[in-house]
Coordinates of C-alpha atoms in Angstrom, one line a residue:
X1158 CA -46.0 -24.0 -32.3
X1159 CA -43.6 -21.1 -32.0
X1160 CA -40.4 -21.4 -31.0
X1161 CA -39.2 -19.6 -28.4
X1162 CA -36.4 -17.2 -29.0
X1163 CA -33.4 -18.2 -27.0
X1164 CA -31.7 -15.1 -24.8
X1165 CA -28.8 -17.4 -23.6
X1166 CA -26.3 -15.2 -25.7
X1167 CA -27.6 -12.1 -25.2
X1168 CA -27.2 -13.1 -21.4
X1169 CA -24.2 -13.4 -21.8
X1170 CA -23.7 -10.4 -23.7
X1171 CA -24.6 -8.5 -20.4
X1172 CA -23.0 -11.4 -17.7
X1173 CA -19.6 -10.5 -19.9
X1174 CA -19.7 -6.6 -20.2
X1175 CA -21.0 -6.8 -16.2
X1176 CA -17.9 -8.5 -15.4
X1177 CA -15.9 -5.9 -17.3
X1178 CA -17.2 -2.8 -15.6
X1179 CA -16.5 -4.7 -12.3
X1180 CA -13.5 -5.3 -13.4
X1181 CA -12.1 -1.8 -14.9
X1182 CA -14.0 -0.4 -11.6
X1183 CA -12.1 -2.4 -9.4
X1184 CA -8.8 -1.8 -11.4
X1185 CA -9.1 2.3 -10.9
X1186 CA -10.0 1.8 -7.2
X1187 CA -6.7 0.1 -6.7
X1188 CA -4.6 2.6 -9.2
X1189 CA -6.0 5.6 -7.4
X1190 CA -5.6 3.8 -4.3
X1191 CA -1.7 3.7 -5.1
X1192 CA -1.3 6.6 -6.7
X1193 CA 0.0 5.0 -9.9
X1194 CA -2.3 7.1 -12.4
X1195 CA 0.8 7.9 -14.3
X1196 CA 2.1 4.6 -14.7
X1197 CA -1.6 3.0 -15.3
X1198 CA -2.2 5.9 -18.4
X1199 CA 1.5 5.1 -20.2
X1200 CA 1.1 0.7 -20.0
X1201 CA -2.8 1.8 -21.0
X1202 CA -1.7 3.6 -23.6
X1203 CA 1.4 1.3 -24.8
X1204 CA -0.8 -1.8 -25.5
X1205 CA -3.8 0.1 -26.6
X1206 CA -1.4 1.7 -29.4
X1207 CA 0.9 -1.3 -30.0
X1208 CA -2.1 -3.6 -30.3
X1209 CA -3.9 -0.7 -32.7
X1210 CA -0.6 -1.1 -34.9
X1211 CA -0.8 -4.9 -35.3
X1212 CA -4.9 -4.5 -35.7
X1213 CA -3.5 -1.8 -38.7
X1214 CA -1.0 -3.6 -40.3
X1215 CA -3.7 -6.6 -40.8
X1216 CA -6.2 -4.4 -42.1
X1217 CA -3.8 -4.0 -44.6
X1218 CA -2.7 -7.4 -45.4
X1219 CA 1.0 -6.9 -43.9
X1220 CA 0.3 -9.3 -41.4
X1221 CA -2.3 -11.6 -40.7
X1222 CA -5.0 -10.7 -38.3
X1223 CA -4.1 -13.5 -36.2
X1224 CA -1.5 -11.9 -34.9
X1225 CA -3.2 -9.3 -34.0
X1226 CA -5.5 -11.6 -31.9
X1227 CA -2.6 -13.4 -30.2
X1228 CA -1.1 -9.5 -29.7
X1229 CA -4.1 -9.4 -27.1
X1230 CA -3.4 -12.2 -25.2
X1231 CA 0.0 -11.3 -25.3
X1232 CA -0.7 -8.2 -23.7
X1233 CA -3.1 -8.3 -21.5
X1234 CA -1.5 -11.9 -19.5
X1235 CA 1.5 -9.5 -19.5
X1236 CA -0.7 -6.4 -18.4
X1237 CA -2.2 -8.3 -15.1
X1238 CA 1.2 -9.4 -14.6
X1239 CA 2.5 -6.7 -14.4
X1240 CA -0.3 -4.6 -12.7
X1241 CA 0.1 -7.6 -9.9
X1242 CA 3.2 -6.4 -8.9
X1243 CA 2.7 -3.1 -9.0
X1244 CA 0.0 -3.4 -6.3
X1245 CA 1.9 -6.4 -4.7
X1246 CA 5.0 -3.9 -4.2
X1247 CA 3.6 -0.9 -3.2
X1248 CA 3.5 -0.2 0.4
X1249 CA -0.1 1.0 0.3
X1250 CA -1.4 -1.6 0.2
X1251 CA -3.6 -1.5 2.4
X1252 CA -4.3 2.5 2.9
X1253 CA -4.3 5.2 0.3
X1254 CA -2.1 7.9 0.9
X1255 CA -5.0 9.5 1.9
X1256 CA -6.2 7.5 5.1
X1257 CA -2.3 7.7 6.0
X1258 CA -2.5 10.6 6.3
X1259 CA -6.1 10.8 7.9
X1260 CA -5.4 11.2 11.8
X1261 CA -2.2 12.7 11.7
X1262 CA -2.8 14.9 13.6
X1263 CA -4.2 13.4 16.4
X1264 CA -1.2 11.8 16.8
X1265 CA 1.2 13.4 19.4
X1266 CA -1.9 13.5 21.4
X1267 CA -1.8 10.8 23.7
X1268 CA -5.2 10.5 24.9
X1269 CA -6.5 10.2 21.4
X1270 CA -4.3 7.1 21.0
X1271 CA -6.1 5.8 24.3
X1272 CA -9.3 6.0 23.2
X1273 CA -8.9 4.0 20.2
X1274 CA -9.8 -0.3 20.3
X1275 CA -6.7 -2.6 19.9
X1276 CA -8.1 -3.3 15.6
X1277 CA -7.7 0.2 15.3
X1278 CA -4.2 1.3 17.4
X1279 CA -2.8 -1.4 14.8
X1280 CA -3.7 0.2 11.7
X1281 CA -2.2 3.5 13.4
X1282 CA 0.6 2.1 13.9
X1283 CA 1.3 0.7 10.3
X1284 CA 0.4 4.0 8.9
X1285 CA 3.5 5.5 11.0
X1286 CA 5.5 2.1 10.1
X1287 CA 5.0 3.2 6.3
X1288 CA 5.3 7.1 6.2
X1289 CA 9.4 6.1 8.2
X1290 CA 9.8 4.7 4.6
X1291 CA 8.6 0.8 5.9
X1292 CA 6.0 -1.5 3.6
X1293 CA 4.2 -2.6 6.1
X1294 CA 1.3 -5.6 6.0
X1295 CA -1.7 -5.7 9.3
X1296 CA -2.6 -9.6 9.3
X1297 CA -6.2 -10.7 9.4
X1298 CA -6.1 -11.3 13.0
X1299 CA -6.2 -15.6 12.9
X1300 CA -3.4 -18.1 12.3
X1301 CA -1.1 -14.8 12.4
X1302 CA 1.0 -16.6 15.5
X1303 CA -0.7 -13.2 17.3
X1304 CA 2.0 -11.0 15.2
X1305 CA -0.1 -8.1 14.1
X1306 CA 1.7 -6.5 11.6
X1307 CA 4.7 -7.1 8.7
X1308 CA 7.3 -3.9 8.0
X1309 CA 10.1 -4.8 5.0
X1310 CA 12.9 -2.5 4.1
X1311 CA 15.5 -3.5 1.9
X1312 CA 15.9 -7.3 2.7
X1313 CA 15.0 -6.5 5.8
X1314 CA 11.6 -8.2 7.7
X1315 CA 10.1 -7.8 11.3
X1316 CA 7.2 -9.1 13.3
X1317 CA 5.4 -6.5 14.7
X1318 CA 2.8 -7.5 17.6
X1319 CA 0.5 -4.6 19.3
X1320 CA -0.8 -4.5 23.1
X1321 CA -2.4 -1.7 23.5
X1322 CA -3.0 -2.0 27.7
X1323 CA -2.7 0.2 30.6
X1324 CA -1.1 -2.4 32.3
X1325 CA 2.5 -3.9 31.4
X1326 CA 2.7 -6.3 29.3
X1327 CA 3.7 -9.5 31.4
X1328 CA 6.6 -12.7 29.9
X1329 CA 3.8 -14.6 28.3
X1330 CA 2.6 -12.7 25.3
X1331 CA 6.3 -11.8 24.5
X1332 CA 7.6 -15.9 24.3
X1333 CA 4.9 -16.4 22.1
X1334 CA 6.3 -13.5 19.7
X1335 CA 10.0 -14.5 20.4
X1336 CA 8.6 -18.3 18.8
X1337 CA 7.2 -17.0 15.8
X1338 CA 10.6 -15.3 14.4
X1339 CA 11.7 -18.6 12.5
X1340 CA 8.2 -18.9 11.4
X1341 CA 8.0 -16.1 9.8
X1342 CA 12.0 -15.7 8.8
X1343 CA 12.0 -12.2 10.6
X1344 CA 14.7 -10.4 11.1
X1345 CA 13.6 -8.3 14.3
X1346 CA 11.1 -8.7 16.8
X1347 CA 8.9 -6.3 17.7
X1348 CA 6.6 -5.7 20.6
X1349 CA 4.4 -2.1 20.8
X1350 CA 3.5 -2.1 24.2
X1351 CA 1.9 1.0 24.9
X1352 CA 2.8 1.3 28.8
X1353 CA 6.0 -0.9 28.6
X1354 CA 6.5 -4.9 30.2
X1355 CA 7.0 -5.8 33.8
X1356 CA 10.4 -6.2 34.7
X1357 CA 9.5 -10.4 34.2
X1358 CA 9.7 -9.5 30.4
X1359 CA 12.6 -7.2 30.3
X1360 CA 14.6 -10.0 31.8
X1361 CA 13.6 -11.9 29.1
X1362 CA 14.5 -10.0 25.9
X1363 CA 17.7 -8.8 28.3
X1364 CA 20.0 -11.4 26.7
X1365 CA 17.9 -10.7 22.4
X1366 CA 19.4 -7.7 20.4
X1367 CA 17.1 -8.6 17.8
X1368 CA 14.1 -8.0 20.5
X1369 CA 12.6 -4.6 20.4
X1370 CA 9.7 -2.7 22.3
X1371 CA 8.4 0.4 22.1
X1372 CA 5.8 2.4 23.8
X1373 CA 3.2 4.7 22.7
X1374 CA 5.9 7.4 23.5
X1375 CA 8.1 6.0 21.2
X1376 CA 5.2 5.3 18.8
X1377 CA 4.7 9.6 19.3
X1378 CA 8.2 10.1 18.4
X1379 CA 8.3 8.2 15.6
X1380 CA 4.7 9.7 13.8
X1381 CA 7.5 13.5 14.9
X1382 CA 9.2 12.8 12.6
X1383 CA 7.3 12.0 9.9
X1384 CA 5.5 15.2 10.5
X1385 CA 8.7 17.1 10.9
X1386 CA 10.4 15.6 7.5
X1387 CA 7.1 16.7 5.5
X1388 CA 7.1 19.9 7.0
X1389 CA 10.6 20.1 5.8
X1390 CA 10.3 18.9 2.4
X1391 CA 6.9 21.2 1.2
X1392 CA 9.7 24.3 2.8
X1393 CA 12.1 23.1 0.8
X1394 CA 9.0 22.4 -2.9
X1395 CA 8.2 26.0 -1.4
X1396 CA 11.4 27.7 -1.4
X1397 CA 12.2 25.8 -4.8
X1398 CA 9.2 26.9 -6.2
X1399 CA 10.5 31.2 -4.8
X1400 CA 13.8 30.6 -6.8
X1401 CA 12.3 29.5 -10.1
X1402 CA 9.4 32.2 -10.1
X1403 CA 12.5 35.0 -9.0
X1404 CA 14.6 33.2 -11.8
X1405 CA 12.4 33.9 -14.1
X1406 CA 11.5 37.5 -13.1
X1407 CA 14.5 38.4 -13.1
X1408 CA 15.5 37.4 -16.7
X1409 CA 12.2 39.2 -17.8
X1410 CA 13.7 42.3 -16.5
X1411 CA 17.5 41.3 -17.7
X1412 CA 15.4 41.3 -21.4

């Protein structure tokens, strides 16, 4: 009776190959999302070059090949730890740089904001905080105690709740949000209320300097500050480039 061929090794090889392709694709997508191509090229080049050097030393009998294999393992672990740190420390964890600026041209329009639903409103508010220099994380929406966004900057942490309502926010959610401050170890509590808060809510936070209220106008002002800063940066870059061009032309004329 003929023995059936065993394809287990072949299937295992195909599985590993697919896993490598998927993990590499996922990695490159995250690199592109965070705009870390320079770091990617440098780190891959360093790890690959270093291990190739050890492989070459093993090939000419200077070192044993076990050094090369151990180096591959240690380099892979260090590479994963390094990129995990880069991804987690990046302010663009949940948004790519293109996503951050996608709706920026509409941020000054009140009507555009009012057409957003609650989830979209949270996303846009988080983007504005990020572009103002904060590291902002949008929570998953459950088990967060009503906190929608966590912002951080140089040891400062604030919890943010967004209430995209047509009417002022009543005191109840304001009290609940204040109660979350210690759970998140936050320095400040921020309520983004499109239509502001009621007088009772204002009375509750009157003696709480670490509780800040932002209405829709405040958010629009923050977005305009971002656009002004970007415009100024672009103008400075253009002026710097023009000065370089004129300087180079002047040198050619002198020659």
